[in-house]
Coordinates of C-alpha atoms in Angstrom, one line a residue:
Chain A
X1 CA 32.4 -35.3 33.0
X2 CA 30.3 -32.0 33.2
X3 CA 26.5 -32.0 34.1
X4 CA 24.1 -30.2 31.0
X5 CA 20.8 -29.1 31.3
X6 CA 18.3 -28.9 28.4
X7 CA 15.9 -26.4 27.5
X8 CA 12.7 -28.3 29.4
X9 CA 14.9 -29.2 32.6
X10 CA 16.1 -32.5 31.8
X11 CA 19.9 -33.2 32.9
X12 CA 22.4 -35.3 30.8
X13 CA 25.7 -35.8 31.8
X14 CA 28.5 -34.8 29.3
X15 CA 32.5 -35.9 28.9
X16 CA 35.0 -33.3 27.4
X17 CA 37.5 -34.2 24.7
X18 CA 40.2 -32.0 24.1
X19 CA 41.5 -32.1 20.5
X20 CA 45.1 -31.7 21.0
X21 CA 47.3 -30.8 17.8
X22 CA 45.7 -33.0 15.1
X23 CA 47.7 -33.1 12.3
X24 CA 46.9 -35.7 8.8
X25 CA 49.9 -37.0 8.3
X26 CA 49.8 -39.0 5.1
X27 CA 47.3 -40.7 2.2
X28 CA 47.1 -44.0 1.1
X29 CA 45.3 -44.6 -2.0
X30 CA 42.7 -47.6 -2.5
X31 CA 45.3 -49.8 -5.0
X32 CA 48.3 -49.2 -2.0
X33 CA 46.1 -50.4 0.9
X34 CA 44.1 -53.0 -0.9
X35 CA 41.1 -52.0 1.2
X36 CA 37.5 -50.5 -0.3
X37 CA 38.8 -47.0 0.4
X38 CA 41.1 -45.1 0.4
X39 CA 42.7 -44.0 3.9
X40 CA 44.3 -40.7 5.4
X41 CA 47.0 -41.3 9.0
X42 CA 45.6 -39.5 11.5
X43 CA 48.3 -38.3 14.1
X44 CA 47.4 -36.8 17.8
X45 CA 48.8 -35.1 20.9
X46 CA 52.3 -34.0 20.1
X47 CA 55.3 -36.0 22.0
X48 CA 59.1 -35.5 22.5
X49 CA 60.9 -36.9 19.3
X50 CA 63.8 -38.5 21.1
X51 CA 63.2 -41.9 22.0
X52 CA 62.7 -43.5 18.9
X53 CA 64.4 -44.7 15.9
X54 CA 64.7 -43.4 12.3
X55 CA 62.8 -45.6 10.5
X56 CA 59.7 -44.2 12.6
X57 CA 59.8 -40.7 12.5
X58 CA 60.3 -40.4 8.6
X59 CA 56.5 -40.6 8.7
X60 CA 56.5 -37.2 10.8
X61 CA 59.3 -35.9 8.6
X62 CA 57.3 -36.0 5.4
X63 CA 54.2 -34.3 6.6
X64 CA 56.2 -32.0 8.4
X65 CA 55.2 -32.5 11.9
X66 CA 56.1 -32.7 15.1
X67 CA 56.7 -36.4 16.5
X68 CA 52.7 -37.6 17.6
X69 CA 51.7 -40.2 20.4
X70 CA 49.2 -41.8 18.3
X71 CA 48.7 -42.3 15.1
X72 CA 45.0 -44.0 13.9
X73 CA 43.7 -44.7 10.2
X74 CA 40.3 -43.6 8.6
X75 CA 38.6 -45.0 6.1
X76 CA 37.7 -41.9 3.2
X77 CA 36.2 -41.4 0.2
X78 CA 38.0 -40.0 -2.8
X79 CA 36.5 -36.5 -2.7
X80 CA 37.0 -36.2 1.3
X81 CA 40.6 -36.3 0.8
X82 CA 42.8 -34.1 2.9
X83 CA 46.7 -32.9 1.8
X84 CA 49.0 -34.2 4.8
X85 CA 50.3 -31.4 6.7
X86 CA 46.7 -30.0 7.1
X87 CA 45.7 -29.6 11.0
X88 CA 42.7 -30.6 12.0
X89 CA 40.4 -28.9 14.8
X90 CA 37.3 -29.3 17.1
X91 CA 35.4 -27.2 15.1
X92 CA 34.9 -30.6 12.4
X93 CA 32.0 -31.7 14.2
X94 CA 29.0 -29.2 14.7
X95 CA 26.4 -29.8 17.6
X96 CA 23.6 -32.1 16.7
X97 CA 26.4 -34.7 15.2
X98 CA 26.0 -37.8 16.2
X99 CA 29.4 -39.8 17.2
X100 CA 31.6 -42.9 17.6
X101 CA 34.1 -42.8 20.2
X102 CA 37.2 -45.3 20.6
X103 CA 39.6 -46.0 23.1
X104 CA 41.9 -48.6 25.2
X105 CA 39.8 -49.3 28.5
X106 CA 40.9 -48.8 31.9
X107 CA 43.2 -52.2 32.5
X108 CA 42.6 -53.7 35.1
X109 CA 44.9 -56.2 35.5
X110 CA 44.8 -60.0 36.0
X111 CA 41.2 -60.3 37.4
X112 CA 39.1 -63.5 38.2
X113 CA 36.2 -64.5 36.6
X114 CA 33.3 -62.7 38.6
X115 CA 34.6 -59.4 38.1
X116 CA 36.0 -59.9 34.5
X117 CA 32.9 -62.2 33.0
X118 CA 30.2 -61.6 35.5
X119 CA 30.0 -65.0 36.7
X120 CA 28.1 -65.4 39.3
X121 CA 30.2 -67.7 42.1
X122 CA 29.0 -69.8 45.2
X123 CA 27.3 -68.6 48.3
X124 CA 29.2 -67.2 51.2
X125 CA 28.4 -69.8 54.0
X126 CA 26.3 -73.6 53.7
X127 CA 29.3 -75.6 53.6
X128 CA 31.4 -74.0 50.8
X129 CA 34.5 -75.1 51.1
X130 CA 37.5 -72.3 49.6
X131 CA 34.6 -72.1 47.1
X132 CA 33.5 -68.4 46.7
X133 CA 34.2 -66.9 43.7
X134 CA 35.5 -69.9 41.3
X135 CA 34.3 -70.7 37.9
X136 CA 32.7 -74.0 39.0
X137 CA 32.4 -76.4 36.1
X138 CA 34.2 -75.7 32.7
X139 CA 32.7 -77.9 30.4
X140 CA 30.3 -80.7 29.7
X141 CA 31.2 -84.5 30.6
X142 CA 30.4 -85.7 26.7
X143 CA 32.6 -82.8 25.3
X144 CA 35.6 -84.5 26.7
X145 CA 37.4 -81.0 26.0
X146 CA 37.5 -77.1 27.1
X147 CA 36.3 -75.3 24.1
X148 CA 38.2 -72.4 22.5
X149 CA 37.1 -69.4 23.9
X150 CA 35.8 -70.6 27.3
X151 CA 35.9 -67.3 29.6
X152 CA 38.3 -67.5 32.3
X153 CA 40.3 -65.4 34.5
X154 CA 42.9 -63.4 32.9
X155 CA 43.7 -60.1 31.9
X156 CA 41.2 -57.8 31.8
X157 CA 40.6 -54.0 30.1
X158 CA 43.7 -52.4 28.3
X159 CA 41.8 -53.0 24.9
X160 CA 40.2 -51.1 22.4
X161 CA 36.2 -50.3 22.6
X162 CA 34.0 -48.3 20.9
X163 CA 30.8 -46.3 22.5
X164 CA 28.3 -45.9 19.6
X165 CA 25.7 -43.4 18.7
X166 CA 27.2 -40.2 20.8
X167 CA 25.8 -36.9 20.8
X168 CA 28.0 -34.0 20.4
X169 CA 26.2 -31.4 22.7
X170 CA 28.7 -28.1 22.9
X171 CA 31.8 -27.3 20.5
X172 CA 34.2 -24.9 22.1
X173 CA 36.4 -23.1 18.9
X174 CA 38.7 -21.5 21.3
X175 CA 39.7 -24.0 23.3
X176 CA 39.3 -27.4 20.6
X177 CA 36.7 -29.3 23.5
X178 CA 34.1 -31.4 21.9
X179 CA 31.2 -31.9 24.8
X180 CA 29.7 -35.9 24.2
X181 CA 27.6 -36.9 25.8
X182 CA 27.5 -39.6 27.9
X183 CA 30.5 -41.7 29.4
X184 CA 33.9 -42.8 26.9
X185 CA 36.0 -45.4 27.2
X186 CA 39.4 -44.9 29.1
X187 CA 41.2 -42.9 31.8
X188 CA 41.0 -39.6 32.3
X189 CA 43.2 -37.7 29.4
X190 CA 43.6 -40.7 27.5
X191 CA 43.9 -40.8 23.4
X192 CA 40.6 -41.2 21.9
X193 CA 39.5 -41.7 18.3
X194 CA 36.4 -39.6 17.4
X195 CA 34.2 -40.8 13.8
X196 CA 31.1 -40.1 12.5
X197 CA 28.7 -42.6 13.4
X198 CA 27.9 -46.1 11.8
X199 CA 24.7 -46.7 12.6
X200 CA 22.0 -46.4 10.5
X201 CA 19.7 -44.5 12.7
X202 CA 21.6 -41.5 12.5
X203 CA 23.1 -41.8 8.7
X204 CA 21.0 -38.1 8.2
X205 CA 21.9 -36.8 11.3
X206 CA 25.1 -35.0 10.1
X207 CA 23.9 -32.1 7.8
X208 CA 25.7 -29.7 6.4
X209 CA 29.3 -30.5 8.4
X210 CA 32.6 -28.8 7.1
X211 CA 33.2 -30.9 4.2
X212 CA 36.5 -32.0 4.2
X213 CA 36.9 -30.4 7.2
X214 CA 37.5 -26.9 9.0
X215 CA 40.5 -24.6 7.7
X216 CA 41.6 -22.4 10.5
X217 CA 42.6 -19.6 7.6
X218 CA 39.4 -19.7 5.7
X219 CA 36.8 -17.0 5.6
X220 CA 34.7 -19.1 7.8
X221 CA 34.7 -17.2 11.3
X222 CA 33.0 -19.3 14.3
X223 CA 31.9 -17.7 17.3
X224 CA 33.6 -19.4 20.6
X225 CA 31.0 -21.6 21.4
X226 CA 28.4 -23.9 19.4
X227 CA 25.5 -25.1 21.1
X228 CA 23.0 -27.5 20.3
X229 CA 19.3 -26.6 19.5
X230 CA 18.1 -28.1 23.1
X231 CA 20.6 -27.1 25.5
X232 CA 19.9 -24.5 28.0
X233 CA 22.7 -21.5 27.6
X234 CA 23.4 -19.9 31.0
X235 CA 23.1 -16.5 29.7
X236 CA 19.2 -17.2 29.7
X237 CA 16.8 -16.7 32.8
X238 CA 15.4 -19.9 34.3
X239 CA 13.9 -22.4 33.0
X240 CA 9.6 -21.9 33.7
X241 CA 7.0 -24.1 32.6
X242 CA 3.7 -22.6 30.8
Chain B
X1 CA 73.0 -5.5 83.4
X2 CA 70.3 -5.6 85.6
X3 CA 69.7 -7.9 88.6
X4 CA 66.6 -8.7 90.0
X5 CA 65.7 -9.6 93.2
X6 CA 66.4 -13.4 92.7
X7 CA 70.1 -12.3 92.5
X8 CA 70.1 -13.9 88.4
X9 CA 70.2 -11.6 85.5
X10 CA 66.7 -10.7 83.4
X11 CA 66.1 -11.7 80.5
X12 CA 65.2 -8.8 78.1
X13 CA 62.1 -8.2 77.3
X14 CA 61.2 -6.3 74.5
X15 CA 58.4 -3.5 74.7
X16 CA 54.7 -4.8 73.4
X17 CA 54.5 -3.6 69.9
X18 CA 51.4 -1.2 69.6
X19 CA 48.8 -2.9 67.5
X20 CA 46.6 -0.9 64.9
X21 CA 43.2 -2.0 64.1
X22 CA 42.1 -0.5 60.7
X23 CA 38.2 -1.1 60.6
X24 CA 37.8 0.1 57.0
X25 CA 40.0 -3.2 56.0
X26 CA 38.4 -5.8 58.3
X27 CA 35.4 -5.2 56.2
X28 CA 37.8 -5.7 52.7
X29 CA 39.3 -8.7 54.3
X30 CA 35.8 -10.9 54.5
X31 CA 35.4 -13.0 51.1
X32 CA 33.3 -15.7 50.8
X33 CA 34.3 -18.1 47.8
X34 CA 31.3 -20.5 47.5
X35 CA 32.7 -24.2 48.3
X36 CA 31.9 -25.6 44.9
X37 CA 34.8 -23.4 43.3
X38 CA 37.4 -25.5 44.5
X39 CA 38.4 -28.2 42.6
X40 CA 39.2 -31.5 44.5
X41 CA 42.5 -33.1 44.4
X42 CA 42.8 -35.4 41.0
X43 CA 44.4 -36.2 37.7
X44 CA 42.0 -34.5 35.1
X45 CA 43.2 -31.0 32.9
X46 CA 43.2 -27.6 34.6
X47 CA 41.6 -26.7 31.4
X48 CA 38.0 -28.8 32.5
X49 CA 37.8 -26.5 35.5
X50 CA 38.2 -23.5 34.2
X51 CA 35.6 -24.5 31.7
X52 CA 33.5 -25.3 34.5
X53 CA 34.1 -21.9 36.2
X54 CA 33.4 -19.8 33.2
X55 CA 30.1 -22.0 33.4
X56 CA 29.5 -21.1 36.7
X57 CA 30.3 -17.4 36.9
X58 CA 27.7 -17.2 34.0
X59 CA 24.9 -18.5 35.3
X60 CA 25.7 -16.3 38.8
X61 CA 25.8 -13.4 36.8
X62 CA 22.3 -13.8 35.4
X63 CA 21.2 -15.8 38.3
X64 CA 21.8 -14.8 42.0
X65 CA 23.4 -17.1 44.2
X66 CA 23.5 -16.1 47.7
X67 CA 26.1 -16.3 50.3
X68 CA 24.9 -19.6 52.9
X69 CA 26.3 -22.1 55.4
X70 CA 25.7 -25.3 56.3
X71 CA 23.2 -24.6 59.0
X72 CA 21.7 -21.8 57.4
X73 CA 17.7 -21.3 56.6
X74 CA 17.1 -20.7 52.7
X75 CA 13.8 -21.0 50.8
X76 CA 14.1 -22.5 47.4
X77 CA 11.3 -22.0 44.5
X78 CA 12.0 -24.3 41.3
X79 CA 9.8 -24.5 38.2
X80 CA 7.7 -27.8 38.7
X81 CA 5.3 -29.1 35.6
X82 CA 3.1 -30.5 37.8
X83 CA 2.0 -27.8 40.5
X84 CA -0.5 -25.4 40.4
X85 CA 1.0 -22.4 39.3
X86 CA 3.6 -24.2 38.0
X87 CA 6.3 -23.4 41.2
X88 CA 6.7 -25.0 44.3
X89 CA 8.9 -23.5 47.7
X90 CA 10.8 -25.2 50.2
X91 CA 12.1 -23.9 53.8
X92 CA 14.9 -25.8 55.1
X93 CA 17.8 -25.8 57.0
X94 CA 21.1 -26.7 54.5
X95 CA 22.1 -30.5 56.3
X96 CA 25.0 -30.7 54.2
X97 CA 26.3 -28.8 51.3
X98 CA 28.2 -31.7 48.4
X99 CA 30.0 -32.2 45.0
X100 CA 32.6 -30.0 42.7
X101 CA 31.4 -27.3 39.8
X102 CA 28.2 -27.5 38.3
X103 CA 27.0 -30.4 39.5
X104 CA 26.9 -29.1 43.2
X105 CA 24.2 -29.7 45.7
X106 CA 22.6 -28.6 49.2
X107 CA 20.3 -30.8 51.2
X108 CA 17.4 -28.7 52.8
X109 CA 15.5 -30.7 56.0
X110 CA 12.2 -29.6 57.3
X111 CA 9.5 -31.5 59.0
X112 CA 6.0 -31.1 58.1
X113 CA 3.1 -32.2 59.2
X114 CA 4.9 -34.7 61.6
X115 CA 6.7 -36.1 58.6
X116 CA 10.8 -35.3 58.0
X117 CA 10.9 -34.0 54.8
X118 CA 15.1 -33.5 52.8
X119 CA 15.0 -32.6 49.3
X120 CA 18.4 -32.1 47.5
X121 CA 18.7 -29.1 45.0
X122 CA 21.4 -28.3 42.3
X123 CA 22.8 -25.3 42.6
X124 CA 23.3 -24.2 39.1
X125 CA 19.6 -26.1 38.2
X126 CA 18.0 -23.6 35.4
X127 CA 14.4 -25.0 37.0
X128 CA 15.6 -22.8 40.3
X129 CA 13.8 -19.7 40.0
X130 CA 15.2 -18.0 43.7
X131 CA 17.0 -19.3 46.4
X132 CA 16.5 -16.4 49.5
X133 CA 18.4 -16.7 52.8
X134 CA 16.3 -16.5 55.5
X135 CA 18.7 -17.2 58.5
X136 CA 22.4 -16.5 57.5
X137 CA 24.2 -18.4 60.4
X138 CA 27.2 -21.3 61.0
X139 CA 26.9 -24.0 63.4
X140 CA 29.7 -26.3 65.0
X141 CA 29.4 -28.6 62.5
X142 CA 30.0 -29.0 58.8
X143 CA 27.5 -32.0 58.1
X144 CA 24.2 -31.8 59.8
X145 CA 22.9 -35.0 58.8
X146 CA 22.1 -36.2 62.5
X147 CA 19.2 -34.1 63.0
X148 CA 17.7 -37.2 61.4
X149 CA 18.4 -38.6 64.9
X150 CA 17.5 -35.7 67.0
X151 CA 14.4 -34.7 68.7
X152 CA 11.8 -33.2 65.6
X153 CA 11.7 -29.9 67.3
X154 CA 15.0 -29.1 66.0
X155 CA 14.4 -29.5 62.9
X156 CA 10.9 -28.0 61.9
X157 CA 10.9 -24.1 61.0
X158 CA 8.1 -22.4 60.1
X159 CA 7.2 -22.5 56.4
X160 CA 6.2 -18.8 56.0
X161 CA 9.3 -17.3 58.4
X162 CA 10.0 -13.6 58.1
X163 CA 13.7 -13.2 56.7
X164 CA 15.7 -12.3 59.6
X165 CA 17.9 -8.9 59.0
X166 CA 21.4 -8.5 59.6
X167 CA 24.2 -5.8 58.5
X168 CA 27.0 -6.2 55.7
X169 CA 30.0 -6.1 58.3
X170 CA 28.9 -8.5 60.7
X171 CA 30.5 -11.5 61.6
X172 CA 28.4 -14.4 60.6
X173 CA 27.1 -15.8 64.2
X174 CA 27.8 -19.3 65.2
X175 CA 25.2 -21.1 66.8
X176 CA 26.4 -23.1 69.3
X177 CA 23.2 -25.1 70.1
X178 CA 23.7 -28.7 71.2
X179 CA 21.3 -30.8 69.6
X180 CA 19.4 -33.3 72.1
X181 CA 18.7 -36.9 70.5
X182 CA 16.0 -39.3 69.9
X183 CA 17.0 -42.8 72.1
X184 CA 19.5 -45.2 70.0
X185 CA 19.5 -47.0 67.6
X186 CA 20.5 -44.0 65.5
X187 CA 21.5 -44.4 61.7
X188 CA 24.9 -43.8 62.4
X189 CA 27.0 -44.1 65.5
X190 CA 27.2 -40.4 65.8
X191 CA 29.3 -40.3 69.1
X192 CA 32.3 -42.1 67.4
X193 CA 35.0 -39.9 66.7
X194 CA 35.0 -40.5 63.3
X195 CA 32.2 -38.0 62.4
X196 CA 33.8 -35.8 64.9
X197 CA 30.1 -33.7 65.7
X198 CA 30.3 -31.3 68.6
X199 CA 26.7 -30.2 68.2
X200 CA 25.3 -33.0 70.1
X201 CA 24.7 -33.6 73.8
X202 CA 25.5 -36.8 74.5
X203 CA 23.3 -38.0 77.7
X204 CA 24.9 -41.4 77.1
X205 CA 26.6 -43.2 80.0
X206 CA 30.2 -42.5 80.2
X207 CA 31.1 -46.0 79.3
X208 CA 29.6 -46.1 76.1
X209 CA 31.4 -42.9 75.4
X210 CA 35.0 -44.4 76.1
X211 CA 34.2 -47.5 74.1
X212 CA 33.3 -45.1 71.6
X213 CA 37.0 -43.6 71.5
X214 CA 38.5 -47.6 71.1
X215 CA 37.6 -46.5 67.0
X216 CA 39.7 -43.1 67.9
X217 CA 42.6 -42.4 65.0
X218 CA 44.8 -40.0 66.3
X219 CA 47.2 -40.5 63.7
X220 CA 45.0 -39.2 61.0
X221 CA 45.3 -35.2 61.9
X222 CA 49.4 -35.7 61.3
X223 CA 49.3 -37.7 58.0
X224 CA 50.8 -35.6 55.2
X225 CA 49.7 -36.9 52.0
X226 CA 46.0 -36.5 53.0
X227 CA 46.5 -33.1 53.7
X228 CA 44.9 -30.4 50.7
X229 CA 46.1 -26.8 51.0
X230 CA 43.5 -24.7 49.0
X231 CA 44.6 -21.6 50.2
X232 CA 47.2 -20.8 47.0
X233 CA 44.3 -22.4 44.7
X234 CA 41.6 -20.2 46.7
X235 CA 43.4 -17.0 46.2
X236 CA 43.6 -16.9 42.2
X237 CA 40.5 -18.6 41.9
X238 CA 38.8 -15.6 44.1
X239 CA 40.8 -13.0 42.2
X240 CA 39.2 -14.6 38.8
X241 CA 35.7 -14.9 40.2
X242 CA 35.4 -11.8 41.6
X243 CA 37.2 -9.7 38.6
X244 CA 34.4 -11.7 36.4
X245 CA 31.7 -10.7 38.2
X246 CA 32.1 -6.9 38.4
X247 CA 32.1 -6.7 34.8

């Protein structure tokens, strides 16, 4: 996480992801999935293809691709449809683009329910007796039964969450780093799903993206960096106020 | 072999080597690699701090950062909205000099008007319009922030002080000053050795000062896995920096 500055002085803070040898590794058609859309297999950061059976890496065979630690599913419409083998880079997103990012959380291990639900406990001292940080009551007396669901302690983080409505800040072409601001979900240099964002407030944010996405060998030549409209570029003197 | 006058044979001594002092590279040999270039000890990508540097060595190229210590008396002006001619400056000494990259900080304290005043800047801020150095000096400690405890005298400087001058080859001085305190309670228990300060006179009894050293942990200077050598890092980060900034 990186500090940013704006062009009136404000500071955000900003994460970096890395796009790490993105490959599309195969399409499914609307009738084959049963779903609305149609979808395309996403595969990231490349991993050592020992270590696995057969039956798994004929997926990486047919695209012709290196074995990949993760693969993830989006949902596409017909004309945004990508031929598998096709690598995919940072330079997808522009600044301005407004983002969903998803990842597994930090785990955390069996936790109790304070730290995992927020309860509240008992006080330190009056009389408690080994009474500190338990749940307390867990349901009513005419209920005569624990409802499904009732929060407990248990194992907490290792799942997936999504942090909506993301602002991509910086693109770096040379190096595949997407600036977004704000904190993700996860460890550091953890696998992370970038999408365009669902919610409605920013359906016209994205205009004019690289539609399917960016070739590498096209005519198209980027310069290194992309900024945003707003950010303050450190090649500029100060910031001064009229 | 020779005997001496003890009757047992001398050791050999070899004669002292003749030692060369070559003033043209004692100036080369002084570098000063700002603080904030070195990045701490954890898990996350090379790649983020090199990012981070190119960042950096930007913004020093169009922006001047000077050399300064912790104990050293800068003036800041920043780019404020809300003052008269839209920029306000601040003398201080630098208490304490914190974080990693771009987000790095220095504390300046002054007292004005009676009242202790510490404002925290950002270092790579584009509101800073000039930092200037107006004392350039080390004291014994890295972490001043116990002149919140001392006497106010030593910590006011005059707002409008004259920069003082010094030459290019100089060592930078270390002031040695011990620092006389205001009576206890202080904010922290400065005399435990756990802040380790020797710019403080203690006038405390001597039993206060022994009880002090029950919380002593010796062991703590020998323990290997909390030791950081920066010096390999230092080196090719210093040879990148300064290639950078003489294009």
């Amino acid at each position: 996480m990186m500090p940013i500055w704006t062009k009136s002085g404000k500071k955000h803070a900003v994460t970096l992801l890395k796009v790490q040898d993105c490959h599309v590794l195969r399409y499914i058609s609307k009738e084959e999935s049963g779903g609305k859309t149609s979808k395309l297999l996403v595969g990231g950061k490349n991993a050592s293809p020992f270590f696995k059976s057969e039956s798994t890496m004929e997926l990486f065979k047919e695209a012709g691709v290196p074995r990949k630690q993760k693969v993830t599913t989006f949902n596409v419409t017909d004309d945004a449809i990508i031929k598998p083998g096709t690598p995919l880079y940072a330079a997808h997103f522009r600044p301005g683009q407004v983002v969903d990012v998803t990842a597994k959380t930090i785990g955390k291990g069996f936790q109790g329910v304070m730290k995992r639900w927020g309860f509240k406990g008992q006080p330190a001292s009056h009389g408690q007796t080994k009474t500190h940080r338990r749940p307390g009551a867990i349901s009513t007396n005419k209920a005569a039964k624990v409802y499904r669901g009732k929060k407990m302690p248990g194992r907490m983080g290792n799942i997936y969450r999504t942090c909506y409505g993301l602002k991509v800040w910086r693109i770096n072409t040379k190096h595949d780093i997407i600036y977004v601001n704000g904190s993700v979900p996860g460890h550091t240099n953890c696998l992370v799903k970038v999408k365009d964002s669902k919610l409605p407030s920013y359906k016209d944010c994205n205009k004019n993206p690289p539609f399917p996405t960016f070739f590498a060998d096209g005519d198209e030549k980027l310069p290194e960096d992309l900024y945003d409209d707003e950010i303050f570029q450190f090649a500029n003197p100060s910031v001064t106020y009229a | 072999c020779r005997i001496s006058s003890d009757e047992k044979p001398a050791k050999f001594q070899p004669p002292p080597k003749p030692v060369i002092i070559d003033k043209q590279k004692q100036r080369e040999e002084r570098r000063f690699l700002s603080p904030e270039f070195i990045p701490p000890r954890e898990r996350t990508d090379p790649l983020k701090f090199y990012m981070e540097r190119k960042d950096m060595i930007q913004r020093r190229k169009v922006f001047n950062i000077p050399e300064f210590y912790v104990g050293s008396i800068l003036a800041v002006t920043i780019a404020n909205p809300y003052a008269n001619e839209k920029t306000s400056r601040f003398v201080g000494i630098c208490i304490q000099r914190g974080g990693k990259g771009l987000g790095a900080t220095f504390v300046l304290r002054n007292v004005i008007e009676d009242q202790g005043v510490e404002i925290r800047y950002e270092l790579y801020s584009p509101r800073i319009q000039a930092i200037e150095v107006l004392k350039l000096e080390k004291r014994l400690d890295d972490d001043l922030m116990y002149l919140r405890d001392a006497l106010p005298e030593y910590s006011t400087f005059d707002v409008n002080m004259k920069p003082v001058s010094r030459l290019d080859h100089e060592e930078i001085p270390i002031n040695t000053l011990q620092v006389r305190m205001k009576p206890k309670p202080w904010s922290k228990r400065w005399e435990r050795p756990k802040y380790n300060i020797k710019g403080i006179k203690f006038e405390l009894p001597e039993e206060k000062m022994k009880e002090a050293q029950k919380w002593n942990k010796p062991w703590l200077e020998f323990d290997m896995l909390r030791k950081y050598d920066t010096s390999k890092i230092e080196e090719e980060i210093w040879k990148e920096v300064s290639e950078e900034l003489k294009k």
